[in-house]
PDB file of N, CA and C in Angstrom:
ATOM      1  N   MET A1455     -90.129 106.091 216.238  1.00 43.00           N
ATOM      2  CA  MET A1455     -89.027 106.524 217.081  1.00 43.00           C
ATOM      3  C   MET A1455     -89.441 107.808 217.797  1.00 43.00           C
ATOM      4  N   ARG A1456     -89.140 107.877 219.059  1.00 64.00           N
ATOM      5  CA  ARG A1456     -89.559 109.018 219.869  1.00 64.00           C
ATOM      6  C   ARG A1456     -88.333 109.803 220.313  1.00 64.00           C
ATOM      7  N   PHE A1457     -88.280 111.064 219.932  1.00 68.00           N
ATOM      8  CA  PHE A1457     -87.172 111.926 220.340  1.00 68.00           C
ATOM      9  C   PHE A1457     -87.614 112.800 221.499  1.00 68.00           C
ATOM     10  N   GLN A1458     -86.724 113.015 222.426  1.00 87.00           N
ATOM     11  CA  GLN A1458     -87.020 113.907 223.532  1.00 87.00           C
ATOM     12  C   GLN A1458     -85.963 114.987 223.577  1.00 87.00           C
ATOM     13  N   LEU A1459     -86.418 116.194 223.637  1.00 92.00           N
ATOM     14  CA  LEU A1459     -85.528 117.332 223.708  1.00 92.00           C
ATOM     15  C   LEU A1459     -84.832 117.364 225.057  1.00 92.00           C
ATOM     16  N   ARG A1460     -83.552 117.662 225.061  1.00 93.00           N
ATOM     17  CA  ARG A1460     -82.764 117.707 226.286  1.00 93.00           C
ATOM     18  C   ARG A1460     -82.073 119.066 226.366  1.00 93.00           C
ATOM     19  N   LYS A1461     -81.719 119.471 227.585  1.00 93.00           N
ATOM     20  CA  LYS A1461     -81.111 120.783 227.798  1.00 93.00           C
ATOM     21  C   LYS A1461     -79.906 120.651 228.708  1.00 93.00           C
ATOM     22  N   CYS A1462     -78.838 121.340 228.358  1.00 93.00           N
ATOM     23  CA  CYS A1462     -77.634 121.361 229.173  1.00 93.00           C
ATOM     24  C   CYS A1462     -77.860 122.334 230.334  1.00 93.00           C
ATOM     25  N   SER A1463     -77.543 121.888 231.535  1.00 89.00           N
ATOM     26  CA  SER A1463     -77.751 122.748 232.698  1.00 89.00           C
ATOM     27  C   SER A1463     -76.645 123.795 232.838  1.00 89.00           C
ATOM     28  N   LYS A1464     -75.524 123.575 232.182  1.00 91.00           N
ATOM     29  CA  LYS A1464     -74.405 124.510 232.293  1.00 91.00           C
ATOM     30  C   LYS A1464     -74.521 125.674 231.301  1.00 91.00           C
ATOM     31  N   CYS A1465     -74.721 125.358 230.017  1.00 93.00           N
ATOM     32  CA  CYS A1465     -74.736 126.422 229.005  1.00 93.00           C
ATOM     33  C   CYS A1465     -76.124 126.674 228.410  1.00 93.00           C
ATOM     34  N   SER A1466     -77.147 125.957 228.881  1.00 90.00           N
ATOM     35  CA  SER A1466     -78.544 126.118 228.447  1.00 90.00           C
ATOM     36  C   SER A1466     -78.748 125.850 226.955  1.00 90.00           C
ATOM     37  N   HIS A1467     -77.931 124.980 226.382  1.00 93.00           N
ATOM     38  CA  HIS A1467     -78.045 124.603 224.976  1.00 93.00           C
ATOM     39  C   HIS A1467     -79.009 123.428 224.858  1.00 93.00           C
ATOM     40  N   TYR A1468     -79.944 123.486 223.894  1.00 93.00           N
ATOM     41  CA  TYR A1468     -80.894 122.401 223.663  1.00 93.00           C
ATOM     42  C   TYR A1468     -80.319 121.431 222.638  1.00 93.00           C
ATOM     43  N   THR A1469     -80.517 120.120 222.877  1.00 92.00           N
ATOM     44  CA  THR A1469     -80.008 119.087 221.990  1.00 92.00           C
ATOM     45  C   THR A1469     -80.837 117.823 222.156  1.00 92.00           C
ATOM     46  N   LEU A1470     -80.597 116.833 221.311  1.00 91.00           N
ATOM     47  CA  LEU A1470     -81.239 115.530 221.434  1.00 91.00           C
ATOM     48  C   LEU A1470     -80.291 114.496 222.021  1.00 91.00           C
ATOM     49  N   LYS A1471     -79.068 114.892 222.312  1.00 91.00           N
ATOM     50  CA  LYS A1471     -78.042 113.970 222.786  1.00 91.00           C
ATOM     51  C   LYS A1471     -77.926 113.979 224.307  1.00 91.00           C
ATOM     52  N   ASN A1472     -77.292 112.933 224.865  1.00 91.00           N
ATOM     53  CA  ASN A1472     -77.107 112.845 226.313  1.00 91.00           C
ATOM     54  C   ASN A1472     -75.982 113.742 226.810  1.00 91.00           C
ATOM     55  N   LYS A1473     -75.044 114.091 225.945  1.00 93.00           N
ATOM     56  CA  LYS A1473     -73.946 115.001 226.280  1.00 93.00           C
ATOM     57  C   LYS A1473     -74.087 116.261 225.439  1.00 93.00           C
ATOM     58  N   CYS A1474     -73.825 117.401 226.015  1.00 93.00           N
ATOM     59  CA  CYS A1474     -73.919 118.672 225.310  1.00 93.00           C
ATOM     60  C   CYS A1474     -72.788 118.760 224.274  1.00 93.00           C
ATOM     61  N   PRO A1475     -73.119 119.074 223.008  1.00 92.00           N
ATOM     62  CA  PRO A1475     -72.070 119.181 221.999  1.00 92.00           C
ATOM     63  C   PRO A1475     -71.187 120.416 222.182  1.00 92.00           C
ATOM     64  N   LYS A1476     -71.663 121.422 222.905  1.00 92.00           N
ATOM     65  CA  LYS A1476     -70.870 122.635 223.125  1.00 92.00           C
ATOM     66  C   LYS A1476     -69.860 122.479 224.255  1.00 92.00           C
ATOM     67  N   CYS A1477     -70.337 122.022 225.431  1.00 92.00           N
ATOM     68  CA  CYS A1477     -69.453 122.014 226.599  1.00 92.00           C
ATOM     69  C   CYS A1477     -69.155 120.617 227.141  1.00 92.00           C
ATOM     70  N   GLY A1478     -69.872 119.582 226.667  1.00 91.00           N
ATOM     71  CA  GLY A1478     -69.593 118.224 227.098  1.00 91.00           C
ATOM     72  C   GLY A1478     -70.260 117.796 228.395  1.00 91.00           C
ATOM     73  N   GLU A1479     -71.081 118.647 228.988  1.00 93.00           N
ATOM     74  CA  GLU A1479     -71.786 118.304 230.226  1.00 93.00           C
ATOM     75  C   GLU A1479     -72.965 117.379 229.928  1.00 93.00           C
ATOM     76  N   ASP A1480     -73.451 116.688 230.943  1.00 93.00           N
ATOM     77  CA  ASP A1480     -74.640 115.858 230.797  1.00 93.00           C
ATOM     78  C   ASP A1480     -75.857 116.747 230.612  1.00 93.00           C
ATOM     79  N   THR A1481     -76.824 116.259 229.827  1.00 93.00           N
ATOM     80  CA  THR A1481     -78.050 117.011 229.599  1.00 93.00           C
ATOM     81  C   THR A1481     -79.193 116.371 230.365  1.00 93.00           C
ATOM     82  N   LYS A1482     -80.253 117.153 230.581  1.00 91.00           N
ATOM     83  CA  LYS A1482     -81.434 116.681 231.294  1.00 91.00           C
ATOM     84  C   LYS A1482     -82.647 116.861 230.403  1.00 91.00           C
ATOM     85  N   SER A1483     -83.633 116.000 230.579  1.00 89.00           N
ATOM     86  CA  SER A1483     -84.865 116.080 229.813  1.00 89.00           C
ATOM     87  C   SER A1483     -85.643 117.333 230.230  1.00 89.00           C
ATOM     88  N   VAL A1484     -86.231 118.008 229.251  1.00 88.00           N
ATOM     89  CA  VAL A1484     -87.008 119.208 229.555  1.00 88.00           C
ATOM     90  C   VAL A1484     -88.498 118.895 229.632  1.00 88.00           C
ATOM     91  N   HIS A1485     -88.869 117.638 229.391  1.00 85.00           N
ATOM     92  CA  HIS A1485     -90.269 117.239 229.428  1.00 85.00           C
ATOM     93  C   HIS A1485     -90.658 116.836 230.844  1.00 85.00           C
ATOM     94  N   PRO A1486     -91.849 117.221 231.286  1.00 80.00           N
ATOM     95  CA  PRO A1486     -92.293 116.811 232.619  1.00 80.00           C
ATOM     96  C   PRO A1486     -92.642 115.323 232.641  1.00 80.00           C
ATOM     97  N   ALA A1487     -92.675 114.748 233.805  1.00 75.00           N
ATOM     98  CA  ALA A1487     -93.055 113.348 233.941  1.00 75.00           C
ATOM     99  C   ALA A1487     -94.527 113.190 233.577  1.00 75.00           C
ATOM    100  N   LYS A1488     -94.893 112.010 233.099  1.00 78.00           N
ATOM    101  CA  LYS A1488     -96.281 111.753 232.742  1.00 78.00           C
ATOM    102  C   LYS A1488     -97.163 111.784 233.982  1.00 78.00           C
ATOM    103  N   PHE A1489     -98.370 112.310 233.821  1.00 77.00           N
ATOM    104  CA  PHE A1489     -99.327 112.360 234.922  1.00 77.00           C
ATOM    105  C   PHE A1489    -100.194 111.115 234.892  1.00 77.00           C
ATOM    106  N   SER A1490    -100.395 110.523 236.026  1.00 80.00           N
ATOM    107  CA  SER A1490    -101.281 109.377 236.137  1.00 80.00           C
ATOM    108  C   SER A1490    -102.177 109.579 237.355  1.00 80.00           C
ATOM    109  N   PRO A1491    -103.486 109.464 237.196  1.00 80.00           N
ATOM    110  CA  PRO A1491    -104.368 109.609 238.354  1.00 80.00           C
ATOM    111  C   PRO A1491    -104.203 108.464 239.357  1.00 80.00           C
ATOM    112  N   ASP A1492    -103.598 107.363 238.933  1.00 83.00           N
ATOM    113  CA  ASP A1492    -103.369 106.219 239.812  1.00 83.00           C
ATOM    114  C   ASP A1492    -101.943 106.200 240.349  1.00 83.00           C
ATOM    115  N   ASP A1493    -101.326 107.348 240.472  1.00 83.00           N
ATOM    116  CA  ASP A1493     -99.944 107.442 240.925  1.00 83.00           C
ATOM    117  C   ASP A1493     -99.828 107.004 242.385  1.00 83.00           C
ATOM    118  N   LYS A1494     -99.052 105.947 242.621  1.00 86.00           N
ATOM    119  CA  LYS A1494     -98.908 105.404 243.969  1.00 86.00           C
ATOM    120  C   LYS A1494     -98.044 106.287 244.868  1.00 86.00           C
ATOM    121  N   TYR A1495     -97.171 107.097 244.277  1.00 86.00           N
ATOM    122  CA  TYR A1495     -96.184 107.832 245.058  1.00 86.00           C
ATOM    123  C   TYR A1495     -96.459 109.337 245.129  1.00 86.00           C
ATOM    124  N   MET A1496     -97.616 109.785 244.638  1.00 83.00           N
ATOM    125  CA  MET A1496     -97.922 111.214 244.632  1.00 83.00           C
ATOM    126  C   MET A1496     -97.938 111.789 246.051  1.00 83.00           C
ATOM    127  N   ARG A1497     -98.464 111.048 246.996  1.00 85.00           N
ATOM    128  CA  ARG A1497     -98.534 111.512 248.385  1.00 85.00           C
ATOM    129  C   ARG A1497     -97.133 111.825 248.921  1.00 85.00           C
ATOM    130  N   TYR A1498     -96.155 110.980 248.596  1.00 88.00           N
ATOM    131  CA  TYR A1498     -94.793 111.173 249.093  1.00 88.00           C
ATOM    132  C   TYR A1498     -94.107 112.361 248.423  1.00 88.00           C
ATOM    133  N   ARG A1499     -94.347 112.552 247.098  1.00 82.00           N
ATOM    134  CA  ARG A1499     -93.749 113.685 246.396  1.00 82.00           C
ATOM    135  C   ARG A1499     -94.304 115.002 246.918  1.00 82.00           C
ATOM    136  N   LEU A1500     -95.614 115.043 247.149  1.00 84.00           N
ATOM    137  CA  LEU A1500     -96.221 116.260 247.664  1.00 84.00           C
ATOM    138  C   LEU A1500     -95.752 116.560 249.083  1.00 84.00           C
ATOM    139  N   ALA A1501     -95.609 115.536 249.899  1.00 89.00           N
ATOM    140  CA  ALA A1501     -95.127 115.736 251.269  1.00 89.00           C
ATOM    141  C   ALA A1501     -93.688 116.269 251.248  1.00 89.00           C
ATOM    142  N   GLU A1502     -92.877 115.766 250.337  1.00 87.00           N
ATOM    143  CA  GLU A1502     -91.478 116.223 250.219  1.00 87.00           C
ATOM    144  C   GLU A1502     -91.424 117.657 249.733  1.00 87.00           C
ATOM    145  N   ARG A1503     -92.283 117.993 248.787  1.00 82.00           N
ATOM    146  CA  ARG A1503     -92.279 119.331 248.199  1.00 82.00           C
ATOM    147  C   ARG A1503     -92.677 120.400 249.212  1.00 82.00           C
ATOM    148  N   TYR A1504     -93.685 120.106 250.047  1.00 85.00           N
ATOM    149  CA  TYR A1504     -94.224 121.103 250.956  1.00 85.00           C
ATOM    150  C   TYR A1504     -93.724 120.964 252.395  1.00 85.00           C
ATOM    151  N   SER A1505     -92.699 120.175 252.605  1.00 72.00           N
ATOM    152  CA  SER A1505     -92.172 120.056 253.967  1.00 72.00           C
ATOM    153  C   SER A1505     -90.967 120.932 254.177  1.00 72.00           C
TER     154      SER A1505
END
């Protein structure tokens, strides 16, 4: 079983749940996306970032 740490964007509380137990807001994953040298969409992400 793989657990991913999540963080509430409102109160900055870390949890493993999809909803923050303190304030009830949605949480977001704090882990970056996996890197792949064969990424088909890297060109588009970089163009969006630097435009």
